[in-house]
Amino acid sequence: MTSDTPAGRRFRVFNRRRSAPSRARRRVGAAVRMLAALALAGGVYTAFAPGAFAQDDKQLSTAAQEGQALFNNSCITCHGPQAQGVEGRGPSLVGVGSAAVEFQVGTGRMPMTRQEAQAEQKRPVFDETQTKQLGQYIQELGGGPQIPAGSLTQDIKQNPEALANGGELFRLNCAQCHGNVGAGGALSSGKFAPSLHDPSPQQIYGAMLTGPQNMPVFGDNELTPEQKTEIITYITQQIQDDKDPGGLFNLGGYGPATEGLAIFVVGITILVFASLWIAGKS
Amino acid sequence: MTVTHEGSHGHGGHGSGSGTKPVDVNDPKLSRFDIVREGARRDDIEIVTYESQFEGRNSKAEKRVVRNISLLFIISGLAALAFVVFFIVWPWKFELGHTLSDYYTPILGITLGISLFALGFAILAWAKKLLPHEVSIQDRHNQPSSDEDRLITGQTMAYLVDELGVQRRPLLKGAIALGMAPLGLAAAAPLIGGLIENPHKGDEPMMYHTGFDPVPQDGKLVHLTREDGSPVRPEDVSVGGQITVFPGIPGGASNKYADSPTLLVHLREQDAAEARAASETDKVNKGFMHGNYVAYSKICTHAGCPASLYEQQTNRLLCPCHQSQFLITDNARPIFGPASRRLPMLPLELDDEGYFVAASDYREAIGPDFWERP
Amino acid sequence: MKRRKLDLAQVPANIGKGADDRYQVATPLRALLNKVFPDHWSFLLGEIALFSFIVLLLSGVFLTLFFDPSMREVTYDGPYTALRGVEMSAAYESSLRLSFEVRGGLFMRQMHHWAALLFMASIVVHMARVFFTGAFRKPREANWTIGIILFLLGFFAGFTGYSLPDDGLSGTGLRIASAIMLSIPVVGTWLSAAVFGGEYPGELIIGRFYIAHVLLIPGGLLALISVHLGLVFKQKHTQWPGPMRTNDNVVGERMFPRYALKQGGFFMAVFGTVALLAGLFQINPIWLFGPYLASAVSSASQPDWYVMFMDGLVRLMPAWQIDFPIGDGYVLPPLFWPAVVGLGALFTLPMLYPTIEARRLKDTKSHHILQRPRDAPERTGVGAMAFTFFMIATISGANDVIADKFHISLNAMTWAGRIGLVILPPLAYVISVRICLGLQQHDREVLAHGVETGIIRRLPDGRFEEVHQPLGPVDEHGHPLPLDYAGWVVPKKMNRVGALGPAIKGFFFPIEKPAEAPVSPAVPPVSGSTREEIISGR
């Protein structure tokens, strides 16, 4: 499923050595998992379906029911029936709230294609409505943090300090992993903090609120909703939208590493060709 | 001005300019080139080949080259002019968003770059295409000076020593040593003496004390505060969350207390139990945790960067400078990378109003390791 | 009063006469004008360093007009919205001001930084050329040593320079510098306290770095560059072997008119490259890094490329701490080995190399003719070994960026670097020595048997053999007389000896052009389709 995204392609190219020897095993594993999932889904259905349906109908809203249907199709394998979690496969989703669902599903990280160091961002499987429905289901199942409705950025015309405040908070709380330029960064053993150039305000808010993967949680006590919107304002206005001055290209924002590469690939190369021409026999 | 002097040229040896005969430079019949060549001869240069790259004067090829070079000069001038015009008229003040001013620097760079490149290549093309092709041979003169000369110079130097007579006058020798050595010290003293600072001076030697030390605060325990100075309560940190805290003293979050930034982490129940078990068995860190909260120095013990990349699932702290990894649930022991010492733990307590305070200063030295750390 | 007529043609002569009356310059000046320089592209690499140093001086002077080297706390109130109201040092504030509020200031800052990177890059490339061709041998050992000191000075000039803006990234670098000083046994804390004027970071360091960066280090650079060039001038440039070229002469072009003109043009090209880089590529966007705070850091915090090898060595160093259980106990932190010992060794070992090689080969002669890398396989191997070591260290200095962008585990990158640093340099030595010997062997074969023509001929007894074109005279059996190797390129293709059509210059490789049939006025040229194929050498 990831194969069409650039990230997926890159992943395959650079992880060939790691994944190639276990291809057969992986296939077998996938088949076993598939069978297990089918058995589980079937079993769950026969065991719970009649009663559960009658019970849930009373509690769940229409959107949540739609969400439940989607959940039972795509998520139940790892997160288990009633989202209780499956040992060694996926955590319980009770209490994670719709914020977590909207972040994980909205960015395509869930459903995962396989167990790996960290869920990769890819093209979302579900559209926006379906994501909302899934979120609604999880929310009604066990409560938890929710992404507030309405605008999640601040109008810097009315509140000009928001950008500077957001910048300060960003450098203190976010930059250590995502980088000052928002280009992302490596964590231990194959994990990483993703680039901040793509996510929407909702997704950033959801990530801060729920702490997906290895990201620490920034609840409303650590960063007030206002501070969160200031950070989002900084990310969207300064990092995503602003054409930074000082050149046509910013070399990816990776700092001195790419600058050093550029001085050899561009500077030294141009000048070596120039000297070849100067000293060449005419 | 075309000369071709082909001919086998043997070993350089002496006077490689000897291929041409000396001429009388006052001879009015000589051309300017003849005089130049005589000059070269006197500098032991033999101009072996010096020939125009074109057939005759004003040939078609030559005219084409001249045209191209002129074109380059004109391009250079135009680009330089464009540089000046853009420098003056293009909007250059920074504005937020995608505006014309973002292209100020690229336009300056491109116009100046084109201008300089065109000028450079005009000059280069001139030298390469228009000037006569040349092969000259110069003698290197790498023969050492004659033995006589060496002898004279050596004797002259020895003569100096003789005349001073230091060898003969042992008193002088001692007096020079005794008299001059202190002067050397006197020259070095202001620099060294001015720069030197005792790192261990005072009651609060800087290597062992941070802003959390209650002693300078008249024994009052220091609050853990956010960067804006507001104190922190336990419920301000969510499970699986962390905040950076500073000593709650004036300027506590500034670089004046560069060794004080601390990471306050709220661990999950299970991880906290593990971390507590580890800290309780430790000599120093015993009783430093408060409930499921633990506070470690943010300053890496390796090179002093803030080791603040907190992975909440694996409970690791990663330093972005040299990738040292510390395990939070085991007294922040280094588990990977170049760091050899754990992050010091800050003893936590609550004050009467339920705010976090540091029960004492750190008990281990903060930041990069050094020789005399006990 | 009689008005004297000004004879324009006489003006230069009169000026010259006047100058010589006073300073007696005519003879030395003529010697200066009449100086022969050999011509090879690789001799121009050092010039890049010289010219980018001039660009550095020019742009640096501009920057000093606006920079305020002070760590006084101020509040930013400039046009850059995202930092308005933020507390910062005057140094950072003035760096922002010269980027945003000085017309062309950002362009000049970027030129200065790119020129610095180019300066260091060209020094390294130039040193590689000098090393691999043996140009450091007697009598030029002193100039080689000066070159290494120049790299070291450039290293410190760069470090002090990018520390000056006091932004988040450079502050992190300063912190590491203080940690390196602390790691030195016995004097570490004293050294750090002396440099920073007390506890890190203090309020003096920017001012101290500033005077080092604008006066002390450039002064040293300028002095040593003068000596470096003076020695090149005095000892005259080395040259490649070739026709007419001996150890006692220089074959090339006189300084005037051609050589000096080429130098001027090349200066403009270097300047233009720096300007283009500064215009096209953003470098060190300090406004995104924020003011330096001891509590804040960015992922991918790296030094500039010429410091990166040291950072890489520090990253790869295992956590080997040495404890001395005497008294209260003393420690030697692992940081000491790569940062202090490693840096020291990386500068002293190359300085010693000329002596080591001369002693090993018992070589006391003066050398003015360069050697092809293949003709000194061991030296080439040592160079390849050092280069591999430097490359792995430098790549490891950016291993987090590589791990992130190519989806490799960071820990795996570190281990790969550790293992690679031990295994690959010796491997590089062995491989390059083998390659050198192979190339030597082929040169000798061609000299002994001639150029491979690509024409296969069948002998009467059925054997096949390739026809070789002898390069020199042949004996009575038609076998080539073996030729001596002259230390220079041996022609290995038929078109190089003029037997086939000339090679057309392509961009990277010569494009082979099929030989044209000779055009005779009597016989019209044969068209391509009917041309007879060459089937045999005979």
mmCIF file of N, CA, C and O in Angstrom, chain B residues 120-147:
data_model
loop_
_atom_site.group_PDB
_atom_site.id
_atom_site.type_symbol
_atom_site.label_atom_id
_atom_site.label_comp_id
_atom_site.label_asym_id
_atom_site.label_seq_id
_atom_site.Cartn_x
_atom_site.Cartn_y
_atom_site.Cartn_z
ATOM 1 N N GLY B 120 35.183 37.850 -16.162
ATOM 2 C CA GLY B 120 36.233 36.858 -16.014
ATOM 3 C C GLY B 120 36.503 36.134 -17.314
ATOM 4 O O GLY B 120 37.659 35.989 -17.736
ATOM 5 N N PHE B 121 35.434 35.690 -17.961
ATOM 6 C CA PHE B 121 35.637 34.918 -19.184
ATOM 7 C C PHE B 121 36.092 35.801 -20.340
ATOM 8 O O PHE B 121 36.786 35.325 -21.240
ATOM 9 N N ALA B 122 35.720 37.094 -20.302
ATOM 10 C CA ALA B 122 36.251 38.001 -21.322
ATOM 11 C C ALA B 122 37.770 38.078 -21.195
ATOM 12 O O ALA B 122 38.506 37.945 -22.179
ATOM 13 N N ILE B 123 38.226 38.273 -19.961
ATOM 14 C CA ILE B 123 39.669 38.389 -19.742
ATOM 15 C C ILE B 123 40.366 37.066 -20.095
ATOM 16 O O ILE B 123 41.406 37.041 -20.759
ATOM 17 N N LEU B 124 39.739 35.961 -19.649
ATOM 18 C CA LEU B 124 40.345 34.659 -19.906
ATOM 19 C C LEU B 124 40.418 34.374 -21.400
ATOM 20 O O LEU B 124 41.431 33.894 -21.910
ATOM 21 N N ALA B 125 39.308 34.700 -22.106
ATOM 22 C CA ALA B 125 39.289 34.452 -23.543
ATOM 23 C C ALA B 125 40.338 35.309 -24.237
ATOM 24 O O ALA B 125 40.993 34.888 -25.187
ATOM 25 N N TRP B 126 40.494 36.520 -23.728
ATOM 26 C CA TRP B 126 41.514 37.412 -24.275
ATOM 27 C C TRP B 126 42.890 36.746 -24.148
ATOM 28 O O TRP B 126 43.659 36.635 -25.098
ATOM 29 N N ALA B 127 43.180 36.298 -22.916
ATOM 30 C CA ALA B 127 44.482 35.689 -22.683
ATOM 31 C C ALA B 127 44.646 34.400 -23.486
ATOM 32 O O ALA B 127 45.705 34.094 -23.999
ATOM 33 N N LYS B 128 43.592 33.642 -23.582
ATOM 34 C CA LYS B 128 43.682 32.304 -24.145
ATOM 35 C C LYS B 128 43.614 32.312 -25.672
ATOM 36 O O LYS B 128 44.340 31.582 -26.333
ATOM 37 N N LYS B 129 42.724 33.149 -26.202
ATOM 38 C CA LYS B 129 42.462 33.083 -27.643
ATOM 39 C C LYS B 129 43.191 34.166 -28.434
ATOM 40 O O LYS B 129 43.510 33.977 -29.592
ATOM 41 N N LEU B 130 43.363 35.342 -27.802
ATOM 42 C CA LEU B 130 43.838 36.474 -28.580
ATOM 43 C C LEU B 130 45.349 36.651 -28.462
ATOM 44 O O LEU B 130 46.024 36.984 -29.425
ATOM 45 N N LEU B 131 45.856 36.395 -27.274
ATOM 46 C CA LEU B 131 47.298 36.594 -27.088
ATOM 47 C C LEU B 131 48.059 35.479 -27.781
ATOM 48 O O LEU B 131 47.570 34.355 -27.886
ATOM 49 N N PRO B 132 49.267 35.788 -28.225
ATOM 50 C CA PRO B 132 50.039 34.763 -28.918
ATOM 51 C C PRO B 132 50.305 33.567 -28.022
ATOM 52 O O PRO B 132 50.444 33.697 -26.808
ATOM 53 N N HIS B 133 50.353 32.437 -28.639
ATOM 54 C CA HIS B 133 50.661 31.195 -27.944
ATOM 55 C C HIS B 133 52.129 31.210 -27.554
ATOM 56 O O HIS B 133 52.960 31.644 -28.325
ATOM 57 N N GLU B 134 52.388 30.758 -26.324
ATOM 58 C CA GLU B 134 53.744 30.941 -25.829
ATOM 59 C C GLU B 134 54.260 29.704 -25.111
ATOM 60 O O GLU B 134 53.545 29.059 -24.356
ATOM 61 N N VAL B 135 55.513 29.386 -25.402
ATOM 62 C CA VAL B 135 56.230 28.443 -24.548
ATOM 63 C C VAL B 135 57.573 29.069 -24.224
ATOM 64 O O VAL B 135 58.343 29.412 -25.119
ATOM 65 N N SER B 136 57.797 29.282 -22.930
ATOM 66 C CA SER B 136 59.070 29.849 -22.516
ATOM 67 C C SER B 136 59.716 28.902 -21.531
ATOM 68 O O SER B 136 59.029 28.161 -20.833
ATOM 69 N N ILE B 137 61.027 28.968 -21.496
ATOM 70 C CA ILE B 137 61.749 28.118 -20.549
ATOM 71 C C ILE B 137 62.635 29.000 -19.700
ATOM 72 O O ILE B 137 63.403 29.807 -20.227
ATOM 73 N N GLN B 138 62.466 28.874 -18.400
ATOM 74 C CA GLN B 138 63.301 29.660 -17.518
ATOM 75 C C GLN B 138 64.167 28.741 -16.682
ATOM 76 O O GLN B 138 63.720 27.692 -16.236
ATOM 77 N N ASP B 139 65.379 29.181 -16.475
ATOM 78 C CA ASP B 139 66.266 28.396 -15.623
ATOM 79 C C ASP B 139 65.831 28.574 -14.178
ATOM 80 O O ASP B 139 65.442 29.654 -13.759
ATOM 81 N N ARG B 140 65.855 27.483 -13.441
ATOM 82 C CA ARG B 140 65.337 27.527 -12.087
ATOM 83 C C ARG B 140 66.321 28.155 -11.096
ATOM 84 O O ARG B 140 65.932 28.646 -10.055
ATOM 85 N N HIS B 141 67.600 28.131 -11.416
ATOM 86 C CA HIS B 141 68.631 28.638 -10.506
ATOM 87 C C HIS B 141 68.531 27.975 -9.166
ATOM 88 O O HIS B 141 68.507 28.644 -8.136
ATOM 89 N N ASN B 142 68.383 26.668 -9.147
ATOM 90 C CA ASN B 142 68.306 26.030 -7.843
ATOM 91 C C ASN B 142 69.640 25.463 -7.393
ATOM 92 O O ASN B 142 69.709 24.664 -6.492
ATOM 93 N N GLN B 143 70.712 25.960 -8.051
ATOM 94 C CA GLN B 143 72.010 25.559 -7.546
ATOM 95 C C GLN B 143 72.238 26.288 -6.236
ATOM 96 O O GLN B 143 71.947 27.470 -6.123
ATOM 97 N N PRO B 144 72.741 25.579 -5.258
ATOM 98 C CA PRO B 144 73.012 26.261 -3.992
ATOM 99 C C PRO B 144 74.094 27.303 -4.192
ATOM 100 O O PRO B 144 74.837 27.277 -5.172
ATOM 101 N N SER B 145 74.184 28.224 -3.238
ATOM 102 C CA SER B 145 75.219 29.243 -3.322
ATOM 103 C C SER B 145 76.580 28.546 -3.308
ATOM 104 O O SER B 145 76.716 27.432 -2.824
ATOM 105 N N SER B 146 77.574 29.268 -3.796
ATOM 106 C CA SER B 146 78.897 28.640 -3.883
ATOM 107 C C SER B 146 79.435 28.393 -2.486
ATOM 108 O O SER B 146 79.036 29.031 -1.518
ATOM 109 N N ASP B 147 80.344 27.459 -2.421
ATOM 110 C CA ASP B 147 80.920 27.131 -1.123
ATOM 111 C C ASP B 147 81.540 28.353 -0.480
ATOM 112 O O ASP B 147 81.490 28.534 0.724
#
